[in-house]
XYZ file of C-alpha atoms in Angstrom:
458
model
C 140.147 132.897 139.195
C 140.769 132.678 135.429
C 138.068 131.838 132.867
C 139.978 128.645 132.079
C 139.869 127.568 135.735
C 136.162 128.408 136.006
C 135.457 126.309 132.910
C 137.425 123.376 134.339
C 135.461 123.544 137.602
C 131.998 123.720 136.014
C 129.803 121.877 133.509
C 127.250 123.269 131.053
C 124.178 121.194 131.947
C 121.699 123.077 129.747
C 123.097 122.262 126.291
C 125.218 119.749 124.402
C 125.605 115.965 124.840
C 124.406 114.514 128.155
C 125.786 111.013 128.705
C 129.449 112.038 128.594
C 128.817 114.969 130.951
C 126.995 112.658 133.363
C 130.075 110.432 133.406
C 132.416 113.393 133.907
C 130.192 114.597 136.751
C 129.722 111.141 138.294
C 133.281 109.752 138.245
C 134.707 112.169 140.843
C 131.662 111.521 143.063
C 132.299 107.778 142.877
C 135.921 108.382 143.761
C 135.025 110.852 146.528
C 132.403 108.572 148.068
C 134.791 105.652 147.796
C 137.494 107.605 149.598
C 134.990 108.585 152.276
C 134.063 104.929 152.698
C 137.761 104.079 152.803
C 137.820 106.044 156.067
C 135.551 103.368 157.483
C 137.093 100.522 155.490
C 140.535 101.422 156.815
C 139.012 101.566 160.290
C 137.486 98.115 159.842
C 140.556 96.533 158.236
C 143.077 97.887 160.753
C 140.780 97.154 163.683
C 140.288 93.575 162.473
C 143.946 92.902 161.688
C 145.604 94.600 164.665
C 142.948 94.817 167.391
C 141.109 91.522 166.824
C 137.629 90.267 165.797
C 135.913 92.057 168.695
C 137.220 95.436 167.522
C 136.258 94.549 163.942
C 132.697 93.791 165.044
C 132.586 96.933 167.213
C 133.622 99.299 164.418
C 131.761 97.557 161.584
C 128.435 97.126 163.371
C 127.941 100.827 164.133
C 127.385 101.941 160.536
C 123.613 101.418 160.409
C 123.107 103.190 163.727
C 125.342 106.126 162.775
C 123.444 106.541 159.498
C 120.139 106.440 161.377
C 121.158 109.470 163.425
C 122.809 111.594 160.708
C 120.681 110.864 157.622
C 118.000 113.431 158.412
C 120.489 116.284 158.030
C 122.603 114.689 155.308
C 119.407 114.394 153.254
C 118.951 118.150 153.524
C 122.185 118.641 151.574
C 120.267 117.223 148.593
C 117.865 120.117 149.014
C 120.773 122.562 148.989
C 121.997 121.066 145.719
C 118.565 121.401 144.079
C 117.890 124.957 145.266
C 121.333 126.343 144.417
C 121.249 124.590 141.011
C 117.975 126.325 140.153
C 119.351 129.734 141.108
C 122.406 129.083 138.937
C 120.328 128.052 135.907
C 118.359 131.305 136.202
C 121.485 133.406 136.759
C 120.353 134.613 140.217
C 123.787 135.272 141.718
C 122.720 136.970 144.960
C 120.181 134.260 145.791
C 122.760 131.582 144.997
C 125.406 133.090 147.286
C 122.878 133.597 150.072
C 121.736 129.987 149.724
C 125.345 128.770 149.961
C 125.915 130.797 153.137
C 122.610 129.649 154.627
C 123.501 126.024 153.869
C 126.862 126.247 155.612
C 125.411 127.943 158.706
C 122.749 125.242 158.877
C 125.472 122.600 158.493
C 127.270 123.883 161.589
C 124.049 124.065 163.596
C 122.970 120.553 162.628
C 126.482 119.203 163.184
C 126.600 120.487 166.756
C 123.136 119.050 167.434
C 124.178 115.663 166.045
C 127.384 115.685 168.095
C 125.399 116.075 171.307
C 122.718 113.543 170.330
C 125.209 110.931 169.162
C 127.558 111.312 172.115
C 124.921 110.849 174.800
C 122.693 108.301 173.048
C 125.392 105.974 171.678
C 125.337 103.411 174.474
C 121.535 103.359 175.031
C 120.944 102.828 171.305
C 123.583 100.115 171.056
C 121.922 98.393 173.998
C 118.549 98.548 172.231
C 120.182 96.945 169.181
C 121.247 93.991 171.317
C 124.978 94.480 170.876
C 126.829 91.636 172.659
C 128.539 92.425 175.956
C 132.004 91.820 174.512
C 131.381 94.394 171.758
C 129.292 97.181 173.281
C 132.079 98.946 175.202
C 134.257 99.256 172.100
C 131.283 100.280 169.928
C 130.306 103.010 172.391
C 133.809 104.491 172.426
C 133.993 104.489 168.634
C 130.575 106.126 168.189
C 131.096 108.828 170.802
C 134.377 109.979 169.281
C 132.968 109.700 165.758
C 130.037 111.971 166.627
C 132.312 114.658 168.042
C 133.351 115.202 164.429
C 129.797 115.710 163.144
C 130.179 119.462 162.432
C 133.035 118.583 160.057
C 130.993 115.906 158.298
C 127.988 118.213 157.874
C 130.120 121.074 156.537
C 131.755 118.755 154.039
C 128.388 117.466 152.763
C 126.774 120.885 152.388
C 129.917 122.476 150.966
C 130.233 119.688 148.423
C 126.562 120.132 147.491
C 127.266 123.788 146.683
C 130.208 122.835 144.469
C 128.177 120.117 142.724
C 125.523 122.671 141.811
C 127.911 124.178 139.226
C 129.067 120.741 138.110
C 132.256 120.772 140.191
C 132.830 117.285 141.547
C 136.592 117.410 141.042
C 137.576 119.596 143.993
C 135.636 117.575 146.610
C 137.632 114.608 145.318
C 140.879 116.521 145.872
C 139.806 117.289 149.448
C 139.049 113.661 150.221
C 142.162 112.354 148.486
C 144.386 114.268 150.877
C 142.266 113.611 153.953
C 141.968 109.908 153.039
C 145.737 109.498 153.036
C 145.903 111.271 156.402
C 143.221 108.930 157.767
C 145.156 105.806 156.828
C 148.430 107.164 158.211
C 146.816 108.189 161.494
C 145.078 104.811 161.760
C 148.431 103.077 161.569
C 150.023 105.461 164.080
C 147.199 105.341 166.639
C 146.299 101.633 166.385
C 149.449 99.802 165.294
C 152.064 101.985 166.981
C 150.266 103.345 170.061
C 147.758 100.454 170.470
C 144.803 102.808 171.017
C 142.285 100.314 169.558
C 138.882 101.600 168.437
C 139.512 105.005 170.030
C 142.503 105.528 167.747
C 140.443 104.476 164.739
C 137.737 107.030 165.556
C 140.183 109.868 166.285
C 141.896 109.282 162.943
C 138.543 109.545 161.157
C 137.604 112.811 162.863
C 140.998 114.368 162.081
C 140.724 113.450 158.418
C 137.198 114.862 158.199
C 138.409 118.159 159.679
C 141.102 118.367 157.001
C 138.567 117.751 154.204
C 136.438 120.654 155.498
C 139.428 123.020 155.416
C 139.817 122.217 151.720
C 136.108 122.610 150.900
C 135.757 125.941 152.679
C 138.916 127.283 151.039
C 137.481 126.375 147.609
C 134.209 128.198 148.304
C 135.936 131.245 149.801
C 138.260 131.603 146.801
C 135.367 131.297 144.319
C 134.672 134.448 142.318
C 131.477 133.213 140.759
C 127.919 132.465 141.659
C 128.614 130.154 144.635
C 131.276 132.230 146.409
C 131.196 132.057 150.223
C 132.073 135.464 151.687
C 133.298 135.061 155.285
C 132.824 138.802 155.792
C 129.184 138.581 154.808
C 127.801 135.408 156.342
C 124.015 135.389 156.122
C 121.254 133.056 157.215
C 118.129 133.547 155.105
C 115.101 131.601 156.388
C 113.362 131.698 152.984
C 116.297 129.888 151.373
C 116.435 127.369 154.201
C 112.712 126.734 153.795
C 113.222 125.828 150.139
C 116.229 123.658 150.976
C 114.352 121.816 153.717
C 111.215 121.357 151.584
C 113.281 119.308 149.125
C 115.849 117.828 151.494
C 113.759 116.956 154.545
C 111.694 114.234 152.812
C 114.937 112.724 151.510
C 116.360 112.928 155.036
C 113.276 111.327 156.584
C 113.512 108.581 153.987
C 117.138 108.038 154.978
C 116.222 107.909 158.670
C 113.480 105.317 158.204
C 115.675 103.462 155.715
C 118.450 103.326 158.307
C 115.953 102.297 160.991
C 115.073 99.248 158.933
C 118.781 98.494 158.528
C 119.294 98.894 162.277
C 116.594 96.268 162.801
C 118.337 94.003 160.289
C 121.643 94.649 162.074
C 119.973 93.689 165.370
C 118.911 90.403 163.793
C 122.441 89.895 162.454
C 123.717 90.488 166.004
C 121.644 87.537 167.199
C 123.984 85.214 165.252
C 126.999 86.407 167.287
C 130.195 88.321 166.652
C 131.284 86.144 163.683
C 128.128 87.028 161.748
C 128.508 90.682 162.747
C 132.083 90.723 161.481
C 131.178 88.901 158.244
C 128.282 91.229 157.570
C 130.524 94.252 158.258
C 133.236 92.973 155.901
C 130.775 92.350 153.058
C 129.091 95.697 153.657
C 132.284 97.486 152.640
C 131.984 96.133 149.090
C 128.249 96.766 149.112
C 128.922 100.414 149.954
C 131.219 100.933 146.987
C 128.543 99.485 144.712
C 125.969 101.854 146.198
C 128.293 104.792 145.579
C 128.200 104.083 141.847
C 124.431 104.459 141.941
C 124.425 107.556 144.147
C 126.995 109.271 141.924
C 124.561 109.037 139.023
C 121.724 110.033 141.367
C 123.634 113.224 142.199
C 124.330 113.747 138.500
C 120.686 113.241 137.563
C 119.298 115.508 140.285
C 121.731 118.342 139.491
C 121.279 118.174 135.697
C 117.510 117.766 135.952
C 117.193 120.606 138.510
C 118.903 123.100 136.224
C 116.900 122.015 133.190
C 113.635 122.044 135.137
C 114.332 125.630 136.208
C 114.464 126.746 132.566
C 111.858 124.344 131.136
C 114.035 121.944 129.101
C 111.609 118.997 129.241
C 113.205 116.890 126.488
C 116.573 117.250 128.189
C 115.135 116.065 131.524
C 113.872 112.914 129.779
C 117.326 112.301 128.289
C 118.996 112.838 131.663
C 116.685 110.202 133.168
C 117.371 107.647 130.440
C 121.136 108.136 130.276
C 121.622 108.184 134.054
C 119.584 104.998 134.460
C 121.437 103.052 131.758
C 124.894 104.211 132.865
C 124.261 103.452 136.542
C 122.928 99.938 135.880
C 125.791 98.963 133.567
C 128.415 100.370 135.938
C 126.995 98.640 139.002
C 126.618 95.283 137.286
C 130.234 95.380 136.155
C 131.500 96.189 139.646
C 129.298 93.641 141.446
C 130.284 90.758 139.161
C 133.986 91.574 139.588
C 133.688 91.716 143.393
C 131.849 88.407 143.611
C 134.300 86.734 141.240
C 137.244 87.700 143.516
C 135.388 87.513 146.831
C 137.816 85.279 148.725
C 141.028 87.274 148.190
C 139.089 90.506 148.740
C 137.624 89.325 152.041
C 141.122 88.447 153.239
C 141.738 92.201 153.423
C 139.412 92.305 156.421
C 139.666 88.912 158.066
C 141.346 85.500 157.992
C 138.621 83.818 160.063
C 136.866 81.136 157.902
C 133.557 81.441 159.782
C 133.500 85.202 159.318
C 134.225 84.694 155.607
C 131.359 82.191 155.329
C 128.839 84.767 156.549
C 130.355 87.431 154.290
C 130.016 85.225 151.196
C 126.316 84.659 151.928
C 125.791 88.429 152.124
C 127.681 89.004 148.871
C 125.778 86.300 146.964
C 122.310 87.419 147.999
C 122.659 91.214 148.269
C 125.664 92.150 146.103
C 125.013 90.492 142.753
C 121.476 91.919 142.217
C 122.393 95.301 143.696
C 121.885 97.173 140.398
C 118.131 96.838 140.966
C 118.312 99.896 143.216
C 119.058 102.110 140.200
C 115.466 101.835 139.010
C 114.027 103.524 142.080
C 116.996 105.727 143.029
C 117.390 107.434 139.620
C 113.621 107.776 139.220
C 113.341 109.355 142.664
C 116.167 111.775 141.790
C 114.291 113.028 138.712
C 111.093 113.495 140.727
C 112.966 115.458 143.430
C 114.645 117.631 140.824
C 111.188 118.620 139.594
C 109.993 119.518 143.096
C 108.249 116.235 143.936
C 110.252 115.251 146.999
C 107.723 113.826 149.444
C 106.231 111.256 147.051
C 109.470 109.310 146.372
C 110.268 109.463 150.087
C 106.923 107.876 150.982
C 107.302 105.210 148.303
C 110.810 104.328 149.506
C 109.611 104.165 153.099
C 106.753 101.833 152.176
C 108.480 99.730 149.539
C 111.867 99.407 151.189
C 111.597 100.143 154.886
C 108.209 98.680 155.781
C 108.914 95.536 153.775
C 112.202 95.042 155.628
C 110.651 95.649 159.031
C 107.836 93.181 158.263
C 110.427 90.648 157.126
C 112.502 91.043 160.280
C 109.565 90.778 162.671
C 107.404 88.202 160.839
C 109.419 85.947 158.510
C 112.815 85.883 160.223
C 111.680 84.738 163.724
C 110.023 81.671 162.200
C 113.124 80.351 160.430
C 116.162 82.088 161.993
C 118.320 81.731 158.892
C 121.036 84.243 157.958
C 120.471 83.846 154.210
C 116.735 84.343 154.612
C 117.370 87.506 156.597
C 119.618 88.972 153.877
C 117.189 88.065 151.065
C 114.905 90.897 152.157
C 117.224 93.322 150.358
C 116.561 92.262 146.727
C 112.875 91.677 147.507
C 112.472 95.241 148.789
C 114.405 96.671 145.821
C 112.019 95.054 143.316
C 108.898 96.240 145.155
C 110.175 99.804 145.544
C 111.298 100.068 141.917
C 107.880 98.979 140.626
C 106.160 101.582 142.810
C 108.571 104.399 141.893
C 108.398 103.887 138.131
C 104.591 103.783 138.311
C 104.591 107.063 140.243
C 106.889 108.721 137.692
C 104.691 107.691 134.788
C 101.579 109.062 136.503
C 103.211 112.350 137.586
C 105.459 113.278 134.671
C 102.818 114.993 132.518
C 101.874 117.431 135.294
C 105.504 118.057 136.277
C 106.597 118.657 132.686
C 103.801 121.220 132.389
C 105.257 123.079 135.385
C 108.687 122.968 133.747
C 107.331 124.503 130.557
C 105.719 127.259 132.622
C 109.184 127.977 134.070
C 110.433 128.398 130.503
C 107.853 131.038 129.651
C 108.027 132.830 133.016
């Protein structure tokens, strides 16, 4: 690989301007995450248009439950990003390569475990969620096939984390661009041409995920630098995994409990019937794209801050925090206002049913417009994790977001049984969590910056 190619695939995070590099780093992540969501959006749109409202509800209502099962291990990929980034900043090539190999081996192991768990628990969990009888059969089929592809999804996430650690967010985008096109084409073939319904939708998703992994692994294998994956020297180093898990596991646990609260909300949405389920699913597609804007800057912040923490650049960590927060808020606000302004033509992509649209508009008005509030706690948590404080932001998110939502579902909602009231728990929980997270950062930063300065003199 030429020096010019290496330079194009990496970013200097330790010197120079920050805000423009954050944007360069974040934009491909937004595009990649958006393409990944388009897998599901294409599933939802084609299922709704060509297989009917029941299929739309079946595919769209499984998202919270799927995330509940996979988030524990997906969160660990954050740990891989942090650990590999620190090795890179210190120039520890052998440790970096071993950590990459360890991450990929762990990805396969966790993917197989998730495939078995998801396949056999799909129907029991859907039953616990109160999925209607007309939906549960289709939902079960979709989830079981989807979970067969878990090893591919895990490999993609951990492989992408390794590439992000050098600032390479462009090649994961290339992988998903190709696989996204394949997903849409296969959706049309399986559902429209062969009338395979939700099974065809799920098979198309798994095939596209497998293709994205082929790309990611080929990138890592052809690397000549610090994150090269050598297939002739695959290692699994427990000490590296311990570091990865120490950072990633709290984030994963947060994601699990976070998803649990959303599963409970989804169960309450289910009580309004299939029209509400379909409307909520349609609106959630736009909500996801908004969230991706935030998470792209979260990934930027955690990678930049991790490298600078490893070498003691305290002032640069502060600038990363400020720039990532401002950029994420402005970007999300712009997107959310545009979506709400064009909500009716956009919702037509997924459904023509006026009742379904009515529920979707309620979700967009209450949860989409103020969505930028999440940046305050997400970016702050990213900076804390980058500096080795991973459990604290996880606990605060669990208390401020998850517990508040669960209390809302089980205490406030049963008294009034209103869809708008149910959805309003989202902005309320965002405000509470943000206040707690910013307070924690301000009380912890002095001690953490001291550790960073010790890294500089070590």
